[in-house]
Short mmCIF file of C-alpha atoms in Angstrom, two decimals:
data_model
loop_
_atom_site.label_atom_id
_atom_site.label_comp_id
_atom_site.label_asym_id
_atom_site.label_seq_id
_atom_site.Cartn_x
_atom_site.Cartn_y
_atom_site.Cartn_z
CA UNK A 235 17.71 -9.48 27.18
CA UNK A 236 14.18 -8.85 27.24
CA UNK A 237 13.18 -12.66 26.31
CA UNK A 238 15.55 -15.66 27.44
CA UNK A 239 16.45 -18.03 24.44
CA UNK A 240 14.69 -20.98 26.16
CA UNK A 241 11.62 -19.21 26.30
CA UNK A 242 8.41 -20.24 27.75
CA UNK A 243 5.16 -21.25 25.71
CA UNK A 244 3.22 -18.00 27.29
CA UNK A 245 6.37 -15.88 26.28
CA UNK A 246 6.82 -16.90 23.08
CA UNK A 247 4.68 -14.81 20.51
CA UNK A 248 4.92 -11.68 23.59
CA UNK A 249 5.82 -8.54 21.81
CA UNK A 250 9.47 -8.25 21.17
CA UNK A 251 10.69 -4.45 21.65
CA UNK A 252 13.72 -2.98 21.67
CA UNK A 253 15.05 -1.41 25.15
CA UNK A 254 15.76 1.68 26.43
CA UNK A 255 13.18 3.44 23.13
CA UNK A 256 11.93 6.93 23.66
CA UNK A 257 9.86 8.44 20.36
CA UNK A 258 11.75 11.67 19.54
CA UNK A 259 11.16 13.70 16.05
CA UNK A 260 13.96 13.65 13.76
CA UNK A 261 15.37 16.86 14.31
CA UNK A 262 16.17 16.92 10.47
CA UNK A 263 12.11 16.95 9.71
CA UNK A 264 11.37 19.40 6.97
CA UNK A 265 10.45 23.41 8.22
CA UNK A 266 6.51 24.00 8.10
CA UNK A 267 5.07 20.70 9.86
CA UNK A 268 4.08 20.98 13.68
CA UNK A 269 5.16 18.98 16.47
CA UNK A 270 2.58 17.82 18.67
CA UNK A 271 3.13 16.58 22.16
CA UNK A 272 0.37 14.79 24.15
CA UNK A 273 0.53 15.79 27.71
CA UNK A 274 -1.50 13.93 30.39
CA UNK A 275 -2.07 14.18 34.01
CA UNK A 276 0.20 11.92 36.26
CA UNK A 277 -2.61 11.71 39.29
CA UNK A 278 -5.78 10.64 39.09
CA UNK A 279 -6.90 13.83 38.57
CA UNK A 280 -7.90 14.21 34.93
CA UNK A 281 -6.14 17.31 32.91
CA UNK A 282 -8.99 18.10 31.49
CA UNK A 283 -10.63 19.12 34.35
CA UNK A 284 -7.94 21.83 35.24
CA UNK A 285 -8.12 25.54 34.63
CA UNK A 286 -7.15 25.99 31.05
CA UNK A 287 -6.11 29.63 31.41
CA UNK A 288 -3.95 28.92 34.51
CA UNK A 289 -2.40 25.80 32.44
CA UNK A 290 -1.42 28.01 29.59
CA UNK A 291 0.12 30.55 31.90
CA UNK A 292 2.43 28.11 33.24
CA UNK A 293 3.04 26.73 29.55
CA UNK A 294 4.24 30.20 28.14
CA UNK A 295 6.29 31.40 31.14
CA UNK A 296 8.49 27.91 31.07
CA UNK A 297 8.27 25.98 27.81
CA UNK A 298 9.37 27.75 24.63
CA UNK A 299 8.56 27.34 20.69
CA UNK A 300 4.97 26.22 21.35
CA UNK A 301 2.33 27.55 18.64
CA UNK A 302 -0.68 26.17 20.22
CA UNK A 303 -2.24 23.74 22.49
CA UNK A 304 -5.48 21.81 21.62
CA UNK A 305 -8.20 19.49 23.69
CA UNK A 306 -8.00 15.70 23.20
CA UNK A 307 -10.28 14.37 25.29
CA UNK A 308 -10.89 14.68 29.11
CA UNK A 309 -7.33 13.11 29.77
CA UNK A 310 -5.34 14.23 27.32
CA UNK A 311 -4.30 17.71 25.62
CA UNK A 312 -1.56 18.23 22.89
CA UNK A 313 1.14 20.89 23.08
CA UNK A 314 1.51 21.90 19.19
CA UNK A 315 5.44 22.99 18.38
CA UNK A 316 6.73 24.12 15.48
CA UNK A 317 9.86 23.04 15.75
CA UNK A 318 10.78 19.32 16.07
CA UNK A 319 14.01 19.94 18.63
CA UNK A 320 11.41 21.88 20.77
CA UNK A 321 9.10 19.57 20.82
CA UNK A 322 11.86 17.00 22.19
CA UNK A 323 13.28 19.17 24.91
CA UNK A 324 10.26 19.16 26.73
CA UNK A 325 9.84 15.87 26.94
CA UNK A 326 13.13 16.00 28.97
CA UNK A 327 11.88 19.11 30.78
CA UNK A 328 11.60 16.50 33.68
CA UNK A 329 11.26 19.44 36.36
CA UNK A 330 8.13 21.61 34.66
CA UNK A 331 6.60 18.35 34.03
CA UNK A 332 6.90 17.33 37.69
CA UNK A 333 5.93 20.29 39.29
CA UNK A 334 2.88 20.36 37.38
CA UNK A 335 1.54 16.58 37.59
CA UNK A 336 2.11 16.17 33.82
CA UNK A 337 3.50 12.99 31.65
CA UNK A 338 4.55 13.76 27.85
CA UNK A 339 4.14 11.70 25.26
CA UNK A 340 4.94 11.94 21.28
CA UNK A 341 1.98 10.31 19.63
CA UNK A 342 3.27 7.31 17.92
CA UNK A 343 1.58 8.20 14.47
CA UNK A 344 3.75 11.30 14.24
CA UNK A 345 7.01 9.25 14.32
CA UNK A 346 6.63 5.10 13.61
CA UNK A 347 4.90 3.50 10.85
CA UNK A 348 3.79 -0.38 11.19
CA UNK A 349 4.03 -3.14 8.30
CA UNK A 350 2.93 -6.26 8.28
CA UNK A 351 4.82 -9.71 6.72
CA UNK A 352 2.89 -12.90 5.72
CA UNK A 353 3.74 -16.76 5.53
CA UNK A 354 5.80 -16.32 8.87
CA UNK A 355 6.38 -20.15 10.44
CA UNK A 356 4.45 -20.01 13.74
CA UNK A 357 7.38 -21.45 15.19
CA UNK A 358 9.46 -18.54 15.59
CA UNK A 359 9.47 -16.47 18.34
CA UNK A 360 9.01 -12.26 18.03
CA UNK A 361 11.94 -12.21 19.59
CA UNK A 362 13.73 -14.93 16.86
CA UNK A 363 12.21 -12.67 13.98
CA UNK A 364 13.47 -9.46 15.43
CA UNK A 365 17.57 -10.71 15.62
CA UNK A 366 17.29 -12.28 11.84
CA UNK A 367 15.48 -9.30 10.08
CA UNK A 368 17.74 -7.93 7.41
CA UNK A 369 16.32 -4.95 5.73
CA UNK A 370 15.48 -3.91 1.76
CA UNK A 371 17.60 -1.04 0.41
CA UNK A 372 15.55 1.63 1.98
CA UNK A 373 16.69 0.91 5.77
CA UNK A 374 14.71 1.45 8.77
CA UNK A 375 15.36 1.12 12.29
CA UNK A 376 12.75 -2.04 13.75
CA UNK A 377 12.04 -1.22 17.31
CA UNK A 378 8.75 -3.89 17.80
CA UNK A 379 7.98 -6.91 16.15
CA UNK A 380 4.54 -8.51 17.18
CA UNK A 381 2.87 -11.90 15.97
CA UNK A 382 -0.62 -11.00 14.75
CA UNK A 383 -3.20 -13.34 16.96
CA UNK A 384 -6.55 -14.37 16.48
CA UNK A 385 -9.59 -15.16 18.96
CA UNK A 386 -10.58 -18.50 18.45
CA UNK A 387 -13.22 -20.73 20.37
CA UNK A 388 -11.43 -23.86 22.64
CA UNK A 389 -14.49 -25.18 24.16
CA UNK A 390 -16.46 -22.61 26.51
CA UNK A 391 -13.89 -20.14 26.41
CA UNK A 392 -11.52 -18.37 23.54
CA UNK A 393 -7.62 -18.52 23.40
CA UNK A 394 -5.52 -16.36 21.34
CA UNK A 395 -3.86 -18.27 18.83
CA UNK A 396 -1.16 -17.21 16.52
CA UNK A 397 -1.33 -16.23 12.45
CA UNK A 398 1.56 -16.38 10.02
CA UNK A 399 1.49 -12.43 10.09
CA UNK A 400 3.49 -10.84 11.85
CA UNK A 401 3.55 -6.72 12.69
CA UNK A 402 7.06 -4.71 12.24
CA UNK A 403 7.23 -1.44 13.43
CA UNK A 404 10.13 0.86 12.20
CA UNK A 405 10.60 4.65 13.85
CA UNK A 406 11.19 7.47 12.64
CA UNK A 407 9.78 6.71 9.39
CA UNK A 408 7.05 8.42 6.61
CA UNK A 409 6.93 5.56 4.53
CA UNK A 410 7.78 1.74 4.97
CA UNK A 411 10.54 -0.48 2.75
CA UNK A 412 9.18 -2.46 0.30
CA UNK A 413 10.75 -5.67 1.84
CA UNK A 414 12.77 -7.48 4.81
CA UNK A 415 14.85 -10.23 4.97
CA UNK A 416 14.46 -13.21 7.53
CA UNK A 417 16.95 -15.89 6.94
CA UNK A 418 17.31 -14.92 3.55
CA UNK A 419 13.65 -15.73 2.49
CA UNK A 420 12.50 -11.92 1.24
CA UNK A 421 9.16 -10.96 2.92
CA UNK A 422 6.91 -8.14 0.85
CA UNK A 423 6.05 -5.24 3.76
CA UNK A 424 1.82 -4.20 3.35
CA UNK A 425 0.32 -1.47 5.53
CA UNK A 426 -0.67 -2.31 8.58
CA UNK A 427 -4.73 -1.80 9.03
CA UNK A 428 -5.32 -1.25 12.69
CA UNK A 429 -8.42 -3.58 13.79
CA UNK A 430 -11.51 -1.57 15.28
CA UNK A 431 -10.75 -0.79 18.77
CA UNK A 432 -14.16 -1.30 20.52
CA UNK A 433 -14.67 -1.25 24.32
CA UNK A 434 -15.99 -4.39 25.95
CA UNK A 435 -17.42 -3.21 29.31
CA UNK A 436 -19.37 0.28 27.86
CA UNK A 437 -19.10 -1.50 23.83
CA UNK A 438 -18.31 2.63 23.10
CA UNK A 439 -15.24 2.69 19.99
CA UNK A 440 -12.27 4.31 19.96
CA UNK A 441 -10.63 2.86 23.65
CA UNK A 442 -10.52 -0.95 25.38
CA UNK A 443 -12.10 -1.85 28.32
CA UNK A 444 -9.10 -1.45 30.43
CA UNK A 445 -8.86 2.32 30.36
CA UNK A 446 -12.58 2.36 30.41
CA UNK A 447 -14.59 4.51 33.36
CA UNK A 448 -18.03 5.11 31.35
CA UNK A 449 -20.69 2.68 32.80
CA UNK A 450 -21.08 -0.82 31.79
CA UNK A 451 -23.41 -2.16 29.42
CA UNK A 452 -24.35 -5.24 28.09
CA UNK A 453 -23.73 -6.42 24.56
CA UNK A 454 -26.72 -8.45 24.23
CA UNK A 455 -29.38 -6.02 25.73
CA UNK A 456 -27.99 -2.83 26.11
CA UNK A 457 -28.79 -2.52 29.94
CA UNK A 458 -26.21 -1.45 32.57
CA UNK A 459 -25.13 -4.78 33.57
CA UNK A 460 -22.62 -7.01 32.80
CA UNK A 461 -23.85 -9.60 29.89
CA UNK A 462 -23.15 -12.83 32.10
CA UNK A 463 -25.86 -11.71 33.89
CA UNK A 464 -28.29 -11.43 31.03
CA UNK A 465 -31.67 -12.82 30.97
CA UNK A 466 -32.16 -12.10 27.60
CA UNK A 467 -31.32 -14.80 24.86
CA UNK A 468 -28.37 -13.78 22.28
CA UNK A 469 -31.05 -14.94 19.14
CA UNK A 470 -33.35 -11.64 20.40
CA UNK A 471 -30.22 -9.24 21.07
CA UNK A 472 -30.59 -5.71 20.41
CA UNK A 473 -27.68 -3.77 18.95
CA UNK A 474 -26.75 -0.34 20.88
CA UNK A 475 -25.43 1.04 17.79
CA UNK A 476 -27.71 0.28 14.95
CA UNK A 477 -30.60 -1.72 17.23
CA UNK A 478 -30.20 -4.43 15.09
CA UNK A 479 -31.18 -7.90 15.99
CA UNK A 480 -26.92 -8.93 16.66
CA UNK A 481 -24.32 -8.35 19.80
CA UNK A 482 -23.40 -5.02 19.75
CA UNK A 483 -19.81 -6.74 19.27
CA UNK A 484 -20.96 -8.12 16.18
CA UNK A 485 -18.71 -8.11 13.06
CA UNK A 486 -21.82 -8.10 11.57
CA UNK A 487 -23.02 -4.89 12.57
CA UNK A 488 -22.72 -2.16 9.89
CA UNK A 489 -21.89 0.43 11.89
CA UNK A 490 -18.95 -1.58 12.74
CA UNK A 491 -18.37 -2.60 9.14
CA UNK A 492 -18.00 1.04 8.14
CA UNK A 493 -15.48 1.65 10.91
CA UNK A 494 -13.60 -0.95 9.47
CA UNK A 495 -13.64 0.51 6.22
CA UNK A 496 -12.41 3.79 7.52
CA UNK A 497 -9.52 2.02 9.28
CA UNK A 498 -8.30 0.97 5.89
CA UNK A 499 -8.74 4.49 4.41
CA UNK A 500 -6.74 6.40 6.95
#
């Protein structure tokens, strides 16, 4: 197993997942959707900075039953099928994907759906909540269970501490059941609202600091340098987004605000 039973304090609110998970589209999805598959580079070479005609060529002479393919971003391209089968045998076309530097990924969007479950005793473990969920009458197949944490202050530095909320996501799914089961207790499943993914070193949205390349700024001036370094005060901080007088990590920030607001619309 993943977790042992006598787990560790740093273990125990890790994200509990089930093994040996690939995303594949049902291949019973209803006719007239597409299929997208995100393809990115395996080197450190970035796909989009490959020849997009040559890429194609190589696309249409091996891989069959795509309708398009589409620009992501600098690292990542989708391969559009329109047939969900398709769209799953070439993520096990292991051979065309190494011989052309490629990794293929179904975009988890397309094929999960998270909920989220309140009043959760912060004693149990992911793993603990995973092995006692019983589902409502409209099964789904759990494949992660996550405890929802929060940043919170201990003295000069922050900790992640956990909430009674706790994040179940269920595959193959376009909607989510109305309620689980742990230990009999009946638990009411809400959309999940994604927080606002904001990037810590360049304080861009959309990605996290960890994938990051773009140049660092700081969140209380705006220079390039790191904010530990920072002669300016945090009460005369300029905002890089709406050059208000806040962090440009703010919650307070509007531009941030409507981001958030979005979030819950999508």
């Amino acid at each position: 197993p993943r977790i042992m039973d006598t787990e560790i304090e740093e273990d125990k609110y890790a994200p509990y997942r089930v093994t040996d998970y690939s995303r594949r589209y049902p291949e019973d999805s209803a006719a007239g959707y597409e299929f997208v598959v995100f393809i990115e580079s395996s080197t450190e070479q970035p796909i989009g900075t490959r020849d997009m005609m040559n890429l194609s060529t190589c696309f249409t002479r091996v891989v069959k039953g795509i309708k398009y393919l589409k620009k992501i971003n600098k690292f990542k391209i989708g391969v559009v099928f329109d047939r969900p089968n398709l769209a799953n045998a070439f993520l096990d076309n292991s051979t065309f994907l190494r011989d052309q530097n490629l990794k293929a990924t179904i975009p988890a969007g397309t094929t999960e759906m998270t909920g989220v479950i309140n009043s959760v005793p912060t004693s149990m473990t992911n793993k603990k909540i995973f092995n006692e969920l019983g589902l409502g009458t409209n099964c789904k197949k759990v494949i992660c269970v996550r405890r929802i944490m929060r940043r919170e202050k201990v003295g000069e530095s922050f900790q992640l501490q956990p909430t009674q909320s706790v994040a179940i996501t269920f595959s193959a799914s376009t909607s989510l059941p109305d309620y689980v089961f742990i230990k009999m207790w009946r638990f009411p499943v809400l959309p999940y609202i994604p927080p606002v993914k904001q990037c810590f070193r360049c304080l861009r949205y959309g990605h996290l600091g960890k994938f990051c390349k773009n140049s660092e700024r700081c969140s209380i001036c705006g220079d390039q340098h790191n904010f530990k370094s920072c002669t300016s005060s945090s009460d005369k901080a300029i905002c890089v987004h709406c050059q208000g007088n806040h962090l440009s990590i703010s919650g307070q920030c509007p531009i941030k605000k409507q981001k958030i607001i979005e979030n819950k619309n999508k």
